[in-house]
CSV table of N, CA and C in Angstrom, one decimal:
chain,number,residue,atom,x,y,z
A,1,MET,N,-40.3,16.5,-69.1
A,1,MET,CA,-39.2,15.6,-68.8
A,1,MET,C,-39.7,14.2,-68.6
A,2,THR,N,-39.0,13.2,-69.0
A,2,THR,CA,-39.5,11.8,-68.9
A,2,THR,C,-38.9,11.2,-67.6
A,3,GLN,N,-39.7,10.3,-67.1
A,3,GLN,CA,-39.2,9.6,-65.9
A,3,GLN,C,-38.6,8.3,-66.3
A,4,VAL,N,-37.5,8.0,-65.7
A,4,VAL,CA,-36.8,6.8,-66.0
A,4,VAL,C,-37.4,5.6,-65.2
A,5,THR,N,-37.8,4.5,-65.8
A,5,THR,CA,-38.4,3.4,-65.1
A,5,THR,C,-37.7,2.1,-65.6
A,6,GLY,N,-38.0,1.1,-64.8
A,6,GLY,CA,-37.6,-0.3,-65.1
A,6,GLY,C,-36.1,-0.5,-65.0
A,7,GLU,N,-35.5,-1.2,-66.0
A,7,GLU,CA,-34.1,-1.5,-66.0
A,7,GLU,C,-33.2,-0.3,-66.1
A,8,ALA,N,-33.6,0.7,-66.8
A,8,ALA,CA,-32.9,2.0,-66.9
A,8,ALA,C,-32.7,2.6,-65.5
A,9,ALA,N,-33.8,2.6,-64.7
A,9,ALA,CA,-33.7,3.2,-63.4
A,9,ALA,C,-32.8,2.4,-62.5
A,10,VAL,N,-32.8,1.1,-62.6
A,10,VAL,CA,-31.8,0.3,-61.8
A,10,VAL,C,-30.4,0.6,-62.2
A,11,ALA,N,-30.1,0.8,-63.5
A,11,ALA,CA,-28.8,1.1,-64.0
A,11,ALA,C,-28.3,2.5,-63.5
A,12,VAL,N,-29.2,3.4,-63.5
A,12,VAL,CA,-28.9,4.8,-63.0
A,12,VAL,C,-28.6,4.7,-61.5
A,13,ASN,N,-29.5,4.0,-60.8
A,13,ASN,CA,-29.3,3.9,-59.3
A,13,ASN,C,-28.0,3.2,-59.0
A,14,ALA,N,-27.7,2.1,-59.8
A,14,ALA,CA,-26.4,1.4,-59.5
A,14,ALA,C,-25.2,2.3,-59.8
A,15,LYS,N,-25.3,3.1,-60.8
A,15,LYS,CA,-24.2,4.0,-61.1
A,15,LYS,C,-24.0,5.0,-60.0
A,16,LYS,N,-25.1,5.5,-59.5
A,16,LYS,CA,-25.0,6.5,-58.4
A,16,LYS,C,-24.4,5.9,-57.2
A,17,VAL,N,-24.8,4.6,-56.9
A,17,VAL,CA,-24.3,3.9,-55.7
A,17,VAL,C,-22.8,3.7,-55.9
A,18,ALA,N,-22.4,3.2,-57.1
A,18,ALA,CA,-21.0,2.9,-57.4
A,18,ALA,C,-20.1,4.2,-57.2
A,19,VAL,N,-20.6,5.3,-57.7
A,19,VAL,CA,-19.8,6.6,-57.6
A,19,VAL,C,-19.8,7.0,-56.1
A,20,TYR,N,-20.8,6.8,-55.4
A,20,TYR,CA,-20.8,7.2,-54.0
A,20,TYR,C,-19.9,6.3,-53.2
A,21,VAL,N,-19.9,5.0,-53.5
A,21,VAL,CA,-19.0,4.1,-52.8
A,21,VAL,C,-17.5,4.4,-53.1
A,22,LEU,N,-17.2,4.7,-54.4
A,22,LEU,CA,-15.9,5.1,-54.8
A,22,LEU,C,-15.4,6.4,-54.1
A,23,ALA,N,-16.3,7.3,-54.0
A,23,ALA,CA,-16.0,8.6,-53.3
A,23,ALA,C,-15.7,8.4,-51.9
A,24,VAL,N,-16.5,7.6,-51.2
A,24,VAL,CA,-16.3,7.3,-49.8
A,24,VAL,C,-15.0,6.6,-49.6
A,25,PHE,N,-14.7,5.6,-50.4
A,25,PHE,CA,-13.4,4.9,-50.3
A,25,PHE,C,-12.2,5.8,-50.5
A,26,ALA,N,-12.3,6.7,-51.5
A,26,ALA,CA,-11.2,7.6,-51.8
A,26,ALA,C,-11.0,8.5,-50.5
A,27,LEU,N,-12.1,9.1,-50.0
A,27,LEU,CA,-12.0,9.9,-48.8
A,27,LEU,C,-11.4,9.1,-47.6
A,28,TYR,N,-11.8,7.9,-47.4
A,28,TYR,CA,-11.3,7.1,-46.4
A,28,TYR,C,-9.8,6.9,-46.5
A,29,VAL,N,-9.3,6.5,-47.7
A,29,VAL,CA,-7.9,6.3,-47.9
A,29,VAL,C,-7.1,7.6,-47.7
A,30,ILE,N,-7.6,8.7,-48.2
A,30,ILE,CA,-7.0,10.0,-48.0
A,30,ILE,C,-6.8,10.4,-46.5
A,31,ILE,N,-7.9,10.2,-45.8
A,31,ILE,CA,-7.9,10.5,-44.4
A,31,ILE,C,-7.0,9.6,-43.5
A,32,THR,N,-7.1,8.3,-43.8
A,32,THR,CA,-6.4,7.3,-43.0
A,32,THR,C,-4.9,7.2,-43.3
A,33,ASP,N,-4.6,7.4,-44.6
A,33,ASP,CA,-3.2,7.2,-45.1
A,33,ASP,C,-2.9,8.1,-46.2
A,34,PRO,N,-2.6,9.3,-46.0
A,34,PRO,CA,-2.3,10.3,-47.1
A,34,PRO,C,-1.2,9.9,-48.0
A,35,ALA,N,-0.1,9.3,-47.4
A,35,ALA,CA,1.0,8.9,-48.2
A,35,ALA,C,0.7,7.8,-49.2
A,36,LYS,N,-0.1,6.9,-48.8
A,36,LYS,CA,-0.6,5.8,-49.7
A,36,LYS,C,-1.5,6.4,-50.7
A,37,ALA,N,-2.4,7.3,-50.4
A,37,ALA,CA,-3.2,8.0,-51.3
A,37,ALA,C,-2.4,8.7,-52.4
A,38,ALA,N,-1.4,9.3,-52.0
A,38,ALA,CA,-0.5,10.0,-53.0
A,38,ALA,C,0.2,9.0,-53.9
A,39,ASP,N,0.5,7.8,-53.4
A,39,ASP,CA,1.1,6.8,-54.2
A,39,ASP,C,0.1,6.3,-55.2
A,40,TYR,N,-1.2,6.2,-54.8
A,40,TYR,CA,-2.2,5.7,-55.8
A,40,TYR,C,-2.4,6.8,-56.9
A,41,VAL,N,-2.4,8.0,-56.5
A,41,VAL,CA,-2.5,9.1,-57.5
A,41,VAL,C,-1.3,9.0,-58.5
A,42,GLN,N,-0.1,8.9,-58.0
A,42,GLN,CA,1.0,8.8,-58.8
A,42,GLN,C,1.0,7.6,-59.8
A,43,ILE,N,0.5,6.5,-59.3
A,43,ILE,CA,0.4,5.3,-60.1
A,43,ILE,C,-0.6,5.5,-61.2
A,44,GLY,N,-1.8,6.2,-60.8
A,44,GLY,CA,-2.8,6.5,-61.8
A,44,GLY,C,-2.3,7.4,-62.9
A,45,PHE,N,-1.6,8.5,-62.5
A,45,PHE,CA,-1.0,9.4,-63.5
A,45,PHE,C,0.0,8.7,-64.4
A,46,GLN,N,0.8,7.8,-63.8
A,46,GLN,CA,1.8,7.1,-64.6
A,46,GLN,C,1.2,6.2,-65.6
A,47,GLY,N,0.1,5.6,-65.2
A,47,GLY,CA,-0.7,4.7,-66.2
A,47,GLY,C,-1.3,5.6,-67.3
A,48,ILE,N,-1.8,6.7,-67.0
A,48,ILE,CA,-2.4,7.6,-68.0
A,48,ILE,C,-1.2,8.1,-69.0
A,49,SER,N,-0.1,8.4,-68.4
A,49,SER,CA,1.1,8.9,-69.2
A,49,SER,C,1.5,7.7,-70.1
A,50,ASP,N,1.6,6.5,-69.6
A,50,ASP,CA,2.1,5.4,-70.4
A,50,ASP,C,1.1,5.1,-71.5
A,51,ALA,N,-0.2,5.2,-71.2
A,51,ALA,CA,-1.2,5.0,-72.3
A,51,ALA,C,-1.1,6.1,-73.4
A,52,ALA,N,-1.0,7.3,-73.0
A,52,ALA,CA,-0.8,8.4,-73.9
A,52,ALA,C,0.4,8.2,-74.8
A,53,ARG,N,1.5,7.8,-74.2
A,53,ARG,CA,2.7,7.6,-75.0
A,53,ARG,C,2.5,6.4,-76.0
A,54,ALA,N,1.8,5.3,-75.5
A,54,ALA,CA,1.6,4.2,-76.4
A,54,ALA,C,0.7,4.6,-77.6
A,55,LEU,N,-0.3,5.5,-77.3
A,55,LEU,CA,-1.2,6.0,-78.4
A,55,LEU,C,-0.4,6.8,-79.4
A,56,GLY,N,0.5,7.7,-78.8
A,56,GLY,CA,1.3,8.5,-79.7
A,56,GLY,C,2.3,7.7,-80.6
A,57,ASP,N,2.9,6.6,-80.0
A,57,ASP,CA,3.7,5.7,-80.8
A,57,ASP,C,2.9,5.0,-81.9
A,58,PHE,N,1.7,4.6,-81.5
A,58,PHE,CA,0.9,3.9,-82.5
A,58,PHE,C,0.5,4.9,-83.7
A,59,ALA,N,0.1,6.1,-83.3
A,59,ALA,CA,-0.2,7.1,-84.3
A,59,ALA,C,1.0,7.4,-85.2
A,60,THR,N,2.2,7.5,-84.6
A,60,THR,CA,3.4,7.7,-85.4
A,60,THR,C,3.6,6.6,-86.4
A,61,TRP,N,3.5,5.4,-85.9
A,61,TRP,CA,3.6,4.2,-86.7
A,61,TRP,C,2.7,4.2,-87.9
A,62,VAL,N,1.4,4.5,-87.6
A,62,VAL,CA,0.4,4.6,-88.7
A,62,VAL,C,0.8,5.7,-89.7
A,63,ALA,N,1.2,6.8,-89.2
A,63,ALA,CA,1.5,7.9,-90.1
A,63,ALA,C,2.7,7.6,-91.0
A,64,ASN,N,3.6,6.7,-90.5
A,64,ASN,CA,4.8,6.3,-91.3
A,64,ASN,C,4.4,5.1,-92.2
A,65,GLY,N,3.2,4.8,-92.3
A,65,GLY,CA,2.8,3.7,-93.2
A,65,GLY,C,2.9,2.3,-92.6
A,66,GLY,N,3.0,2.3,-91.3
A,66,GLY,CA,3.1,1.0,-90.6
A,66,GLY,C,4.4,0.3,-90.7
A,67,LYS,N,5.4,1.1,-90.8
A,67,LYS,CA,6.8,0.5,-91.0
A,67,LYS,C,7.5,0.5,-89.7
């Protein structure tokens, strides 16, 4: 196994710290205001749904020859 050094190690550590901070923030929001956390989840899923619908519309448009 190779050891990560230099800039790659900094990037890996930064990613770990970012994931940790995001997880702590998510837990904080869930514990302190569950209703607001539920709203955030609903907003996130709505965004994913809208993006999937837009991709489907684009694929349909391409399949129809761009008309």
